[in-house]
Tab-separated table of C-alpha atoms in Angstrom:
chain	number	residue	atom	x	y	z
A	1	MET	CA	45.861	-71.786	-33.048
A	2	ARG	CA	42.816	-69.548	-32.890
A	3	ARG	CA	41.165	-71.965	-30.409
A	4	TRP	CA	44.106	-71.541	-27.968
A	5	TRP	CA	43.752	-67.734	-28.038
A	6	LEU	CA	40.025	-68.125	-27.509
A	7	VAL	CA	40.622	-70.424	-24.501
A	8	LEU	CA	43.188	-67.973	-23.056
A	9	VAL	CA	40.818	-65.030	-23.437
A	10	LEU	CA	37.977	-66.915	-21.791
A	11	VAL	CA	40.196	-68.091	-18.915
A	12	GLY	CA	41.608	-64.577	-18.434
A	13	ALA	CA	38.135	-63.028	-18.422
A	14	GLY	CA	37.029	-65.620	-15.910
A	15	VAL	CA	39.963	-64.943	-13.581
A	16	LEU	CA	39.480	-61.159	-13.854
A	17	GLY	CA	35.753	-61.445	-13.207
A	18	THR	CA	36.346	-63.676	-10.185
A	19	ALA	CA	38.954	-61.273	-8.786
A	20	LEU	CA	36.651	-58.246	-9.214
A	21	ALA	CA	33.792	-60.082	-7.552
A	22	ALA	CA	36.048	-61.055	-4.622
A	23	TRP	CA	37.346	-57.440	-4.323
A	24	GLN	CA	33.805	-56.091	-4.253
A	25	ALA	CA	32.865	-58.686	-1.620
A	26	GLY	CA	35.831	-57.584	0.545
A	27	ASP	CA	37.657	-60.870	0.310
A	28	VAL	CA	40.593	-59.339	-1.553
A	29	VAL	CA	42.730	-56.367	-0.422
A	30	LEU	CA	44.694	-54.512	-3.062
A	31	VAL	CA	48.144	-53.373	-1.941
A	32	PHE	CA	50.110	-50.796	-3.971
A	33	ARG	CA	53.826	-50.520	-3.513
A	34	VAL	CA	55.628	-47.357	-4.471
A	35	GLU	CA	59.346	-47.429	-5.116
A	36	PRO	CA	61.399	-44.821	-3.197
A	37	ALA	CA	62.615	-43.224	-6.408
A	38	VAL	CA	59.057	-42.866	-7.627
A	39	ALA	CA	58.012	-41.349	-4.297
A	40	VAL	CA	60.902	-38.849	-4.393
A	41	ALA	CA	60.051	-37.919	-7.964
A	42	ALA	CA	56.382	-37.428	-7.046
A	43	VAL	CA	57.218	-35.243	-4.045
A	44	THR	CA	59.750	-33.234	-6.070
A	45	GLY	CA	57.235	-32.757	-8.849
A	46	ALA	CA	54.579	-31.603	-6.387
A	47	ALA	CA	57.051	-29.199	-4.770
A	48	LEU	CA	58.018	-27.761	-8.169
A	49	LEU	CA	54.355	-27.379	-9.051
A	50	VAL	CA	53.636	-25.537	-5.799
A	51	THR	CA	56.723	-23.310	-6.267
A	52	ALA	CA	55.723	-22.462	-9.817
A	53	THR	CA	52.178	-21.682	-8.678
A	54	VAL	CA	53.415	-19.431	-5.870
A	55	ARG	CA	55.782	-17.645	-8.279
A	56	THR	CA	52.975	-17.120	-10.773
A	57	VAL	CA	50.662	-15.743	-8.083
A	58	ARG	CA	53.440	-13.434	-6.853
A	59	ILE	CA	54.105	-12.131	-10.372
A	60	LEU	CA	50.394	-11.485	-10.882
A	61	LEU	CA	50.194	-9.640	-7.542
A	62	ASP	CA	53.275	-7.542	-8.406
A	63	ARG	CA	51.754	-6.652	-11.768
A	64	ALA	CA	48.481	-5.728	-10.093
A	65	ARG	CA	50.284	-3.511	-7.558
A	66	ALA	CA	52.386	-1.882	-10.294
A	67	GLY	CA	49.260	-1.268	-12.341
A	68	ALA	CA	47.447	0.266	-9.379
A	69	THR	CA	50.456	2.461	-8.612
A	70	ALA	CA	50.674	3.624	-12.222
A	71	VAL	CA	46.967	4.443	-12.283
A	72	ALA	CA	47.222	6.371	-9.001
A	73	ALA	CA	50.258	8.301	-10.286
A	74	ARG	CA	48.458	9.153	-13.530
A	75	GLU	CA	45.357	10.347	-11.669
A	76	HIS	CA	47.570	12.394	-9.350
A	77	ARG	CA	49.246	14.153	-12.279
A	78	VAL	CA	45.849	14.879	-13.844
A	79	PHE	CA	44.704	16.365	-10.525
A	80	LEU	CA	47.780	18.621	-10.321
A	81	ARG	CA	47.226	19.910	-13.856
A	82	ARG	CA	43.540	20.518	-13.149
A	83	LEU	CA	44.374	22.365	-9.934
A	84	ASP	CA	46.899	24.517	-11.762
A	85	HIS	CA	44.343	25.333	-14.465
A	86	GLU	CA	41.606	26.197	-11.945
A	87	LEU	CA	43.786	28.419	-9.741
A	88	LYS	CA	45.847	30.244	-12.340
A	89	ASN	CA	43.142	32.536	-13.754
A	90	PRO	CA	41.553	33.611	-10.419
A	91	LEU	CA	44.974	34.411	-8.975
A	92	THR	CA	45.890	36.495	-12.001
A	93	ALA	CA	42.617	38.438	-11.664
A	94	ILE	CA	43.254	39.091	-7.958
A	95	LEU	CA	46.797	40.300	-8.647
A	96	ILE	CA	45.499	42.728	-11.300
A	97	ALA	CA	42.834	44.014	-8.918
A	98	LEU	CA	45.388	44.479	-6.142
A	99	ALA	CA	47.633	46.447	-8.481
A	100	ASN	CA	44.846	49.025	-8.818
A	101	LEU	CA	44.499	49.447	-5.038
A	102	ALA	CA	46.655	51.524	-2.760
A	103	SER	CA	49.615	49.217	-2.149
A	104	THR	CA	50.380	50.835	1.215
A	105	GLU	CA	47.119	49.743	2.818
A	106	PRO	CA	47.900	47.013	5.402
A	107	ALA	CA	45.035	44.839	4.184
A	108	ALA	CA	46.178	45.121	0.590
A	109	VAL	CA	49.746	44.248	1.567
A	110	ALA	CA	48.565	41.191	3.505
A	111	VAL	CA	46.349	39.988	0.666
A	112	SER	CA	49.103	40.604	-1.874
A	113	SER	CA	51.514	38.553	0.217
A	114	GLN	CA	49.121	35.599	0.434
A	115	VAL	CA	48.289	35.769	-3.264
A	116	SER	CA	51.994	35.740	-4.075
A	117	ARG	CA	52.379	32.645	-1.913
A	118	LEU	CA	49.498	30.911	-3.675
A	119	SER	CA	51.021	31.854	-7.024
A	120	ARG	CA	54.309	30.218	-6.016
A	121	ILE	CA	52.440	27.068	-4.980
A	122	VAL	CA	50.626	26.951	-8.322
A	123	VAL	CA	53.896	27.374	-10.202
A	124	ASP	CA	55.543	24.604	-8.181
A	125	LEU	CA	52.534	22.299	-8.609
A	126	ARG	CA	52.716	22.790	-12.361
A	127	LYS	CA	56.439	22.123	-12.277
A	128	LEU	CA	55.884	18.973	-10.208
A	129	ALA	CA	53.316	17.644	-12.693
A	130	GLU	CA	55.663	18.359	-15.616
A	131	ILE	CA	58.645	16.732	-13.940
A	132	SER	CA	56.683	13.613	-12.962
A	133	ASP	CA	56.135	12.397	-16.517
A	134	GLY	CA	57.712	14.927	-18.852
A	135	PRO	CA	60.529	14.106	-21.296
A	136	MET	CA	63.957	13.720	-19.738
A	137	GLU	CA	67.418	13.963	-21.250
A	138	ARG	CA	70.152	11.411	-20.626
A	139	VAL	CA	73.497	13.149	-20.888
A	140	PRO	CA	76.634	12.956	-18.712
A	141	VAL	CA	76.108	15.392	-15.837
A	142	ASP	CA	78.891	16.711	-13.610
A	143	LEU	CA	77.300	17.037	-10.163
A	144	ALA	CA	80.433	18.680	-8.725
A	145	GLU	CA	79.976	21.540	-11.172
A	146	ILE	CA	76.309	21.923	-10.190
A	147	LEU	CA	77.298	21.926	-6.522
A	148	ARG	CA	79.896	24.676	-7.037
A	149	ALA	CA	77.372	26.782	-8.976
A	150	ALA	CA	74.783	26.354	-6.211
A	151	ALA	CA	77.345	27.354	-3.556
A	152	ALA	CA	78.017	30.588	-5.430
A	153	THR	CA	74.396	31.647	-4.920
A	154	CYS	CA	74.638	31.553	-1.112
A	155	VAL	CA	74.886	34.919	0.618
A	156	ASP	CA	75.813	35.570	4.252
A	157	ARG	CA	76.634	31.915	4.784
A	158	GLN	CA	79.864	30.086	5.416
A	159	VAL	CA	79.720	27.565	2.595
A	160	SER	CA	82.266	24.811	2.025
A	161	VAL	CA	82.310	22.564	-1.023
A	162	THR	CA	84.076	19.191	-0.879
A	163	VAL	CA	84.786	17.443	-4.170
A	164	PRO	CA	87.220	14.494	-4.479
A	165	GLU	CA	90.121	15.189	-6.841
A	166	VAL	CA	92.353	12.165	-6.192
A	167	PRO	CA	93.006	9.358	-6.882
A	168	TRP	CA	90.476	9.776	-9.695
A	169	PRO	CA	87.966	12.444	-10.659
A	170	LEU	CA	84.319	12.140	-9.752
A	171	PRO	CA	82.369	10.265	-12.471
A	172	THR	CA	79.475	11.898	-14.250
A	173	VAL	CA	75.944	10.536	-13.906
A	174	PRO	CA	73.585	9.941	-16.830
A	175	GLY	CA	70.716	12.337	-16.399
A	176	ASP	CA	68.920	15.536	-17.174
A	177	GLN	CA	71.120	18.552	-16.465
A	178	ASP	CA	68.220	20.942	-15.818
A	179	LEU	CA	66.341	18.602	-13.484
A	180	LEU	CA	69.428	17.723	-11.442
A	181	ASP	CA	70.347	21.401	-11.289
A	182	LEU	CA	66.829	22.134	-9.990
A	183	ALA	CA	67.085	19.415	-7.323
A	184	VAL	CA	70.485	20.544	-6.008
A	185	HIS	CA	69.492	24.224	-5.967
A	186	ASN	CA	66.289	23.355	-4.082
A	187	LEU	CA	68.318	21.574	-1.417
A	188	VAL	CA	70.807	24.443	-1.097
A	189	ASP	CA	67.945	26.974	-0.987
A	190	ASN	CA	66.389	24.987	1.858
A	191	ALA	CA	69.688	24.955	3.750
A	192	VAL	CA	69.955	28.732	3.382
A	193	LYS	CA	66.299	29.353	4.175
A	194	TYR	CA	66.281	27.403	7.429
A	195	SER	CA	69.658	28.626	8.703
A	196	ARG	CA	70.498	31.861	10.459
A	197	PRO	CA	72.835	34.392	8.799
A	198	GLY	CA	76.421	33.407	9.486
A	199	SER	CA	75.605	29.722	9.960
A	200	ARG	CA	77.639	27.090	8.143
A	201	ILE	CA	76.573	24.991	5.147
A	202	ALA	CA	78.640	22.076	3.846
A	203	LEU	CA	78.174	20.714	0.322
A	204	ARG	CA	79.812	17.346	-0.293
A	205	VAL	CA	79.901	15.003	-3.255
A	206	PHE	CA	81.651	11.632	-3.478
A	207	GLU	CA	81.493	8.218	-5.169
A	208	GLN	CA	80.213	5.162	-3.320
A	209	ASP	CA	79.153	1.722	-4.604
A	210	HIS	CA	78.638	2.793	-8.232
A	211	HIS	CA	76.691	5.853	-7.121
A	212	VAL	CA	77.486	9.532	-6.833
A	213	VAL	CA	76.328	10.818	-3.462
A	214	VAL	CA	75.465	14.464	-2.835
A	215	GLU	CA	75.166	15.705	0.739
A	216	ILE	CA	73.907	19.108	1.820
A	217	ALA	CA	74.459	19.736	5.534
A	218	ASP	CA	73.561	22.838	7.510
A	219	THR	CA	73.689	24.097	11.066
A	220	GLY	CA	70.157	25.436	10.902
A	221	ARG	CA	67.095	24.939	13.072
A	222	GLY	CA	66.682	21.251	12.254
A	223	ILE	CA	63.466	19.222	12.019
A	224	ASN	CA	61.418	17.641	14.784
A	225	ALA	CA	61.695	13.837	14.856
A	226	GLU	CA	57.972	13.281	14.311
A	227	GLU	CA	58.028	15.406	11.139
A	228	ILE	CA	61.036	13.853	9.393
A	229	ASP	CA	59.079	11.092	7.623
A	230	SER	CA	56.610	13.568	6.118
A	231	VAL	CA	59.011	16.211	4.802
A	232	TRP	CA	59.095	14.596	1.330
A	233	ALA	CA	55.315	14.826	0.941
A	234	GLU	CA	53.722	17.526	-1.173
A	235	LEU	CA	52.782	20.748	0.666
A	236	ALA	CA	54.451	19.483	3.836
A	237	ARG	CA	55.698	22.248	6.116
A	238	GLY	CA	56.982	21.973	9.650
A	239	ARG	CA	55.096	23.635	12.468
A	240	ASP	CA	58.155	25.801	13.251
A	241	THR	CA	58.359	27.296	9.757
A	242	ALA	CA	55.762	30.047	10.160
A	243	GLY	CA	57.028	33.271	8.644
A	244	ILE	CA	59.493	31.495	6.346
A	245	PRO	CA	58.422	31.709	2.706
A	246	GLY	CA	57.971	28.436	0.874
A	247	SER	CA	55.442	26.297	-0.967
A	248	GLY	CA	56.164	23.008	0.780
A	249	LEU	CA	56.988	21.436	-2.585
A	250	GLY	CA	60.784	21.795	-2.710
A	251	LEU	CA	61.666	18.396	-1.251
A	252	ALA	CA	58.804	16.746	-3.175
A	253	LEU	CA	60.427	18.029	-6.381
A	254	VAL	CA	63.809	16.684	-5.242
A	255	ARG	CA	62.290	13.273	-4.548
A	256	VAL	CA	60.595	13.068	-7.972
A	257	VAL	CA	63.782	14.104	-9.810
A	258	THR	CA	65.864	11.614	-7.823
A	259	HIS	CA	63.476	8.719	-8.418
A	260	ARG	CA	63.247	9.465	-12.136
A	261	HIS	CA	67.037	9.064	-12.263
A	262	GLY	CA	66.842	5.730	-10.434
A	263	GLY	CA	68.264	7.190	-7.231
A	264	THR	CA	67.246	7.540	-3.606
A	265	CYS	CA	67.133	10.378	-1.120
A	266	ASP	CA	66.990	10.529	2.653
A	267	LEU	CA	67.347	13.004	5.457
A	268	ARG	CA	68.520	13.085	9.046
A	269	SER	CA	68.157	16.011	11.389
A	270	ARG	CA	68.483	17.198	14.992
A	271	PRO	CA	66.308	20.052	16.246
A	272	GLY	CA	68.411	23.091	17.004
A	273	GLU	CA	71.576	21.550	15.489
A	274	GLY	CA	71.006	21.105	11.775
A	275	THR	CA	70.034	18.825	8.901
A	276	VAL	CA	71.793	16.560	6.406
A	277	VAL	CA	70.071	15.642	3.148
A	278	ARG	CA	71.613	12.894	1.026
A	279	VAL	CA	70.868	12.089	-2.623
A	280	ARG	CA	72.293	8.928	-4.252
A	281	LEU	CA	72.345	8.676	-8.039
A	282	PRO	CA	73.569	5.663	-10.044
A	283	VAL	CA	76.617	6.170	-12.244
């Protein structure tokens, strides 16, 4: 029995050696046949591998972008705090010195006015830094109530407030009462500030697609088209706003508060006709 196995092994080795020698000499051509199902499986597997690789690369890129954004935001907040710290003491010293001068002197009045403006900017910068990463409450907030309270502060303006009463009351939004109050009052203050006495201001709030939408519309001077995209930036002021007090941080504060609540804000305007600012907050 063992001899037969030995013969078979020797014959097999001889055949294999002969075949390899013929293949090396070019006398034999090896042909591989692939079944269609195997080909489909191979292509599908390759496609899945490529898709998974692309998804992994995309996730890594998104994480890298998010990390870079977080680092930039953190550095920005540190810069705002440092700026506040560096400006606060010199401004206080100047204000004390001015208080000892004759307040009726034109130069003293002009300097006092500019120092007051710088002080407002410092206060708003500090507020912006605090709002950007400070603690935030999550309680049910009635935006209609905030809108009515803001309307009551308007003087010499025709103010209308539109709040839906039927068929169901406006839902509350989960958020920080103080921050949302600050955002709405900033928008109403802007509408008053950039409108002439007697002009109309409309405050509207309604529900849309699981969001509560707040609109503040005015018949004021409006914003030039080329400046609309930059109005949300810090310290942004239009070229037609000379003589109107402001730090240029009001809309930046509104944007930060809105984003921290998971919402969005936008603005449309026509020079000489008015402006509409819209804030959307998830319910």
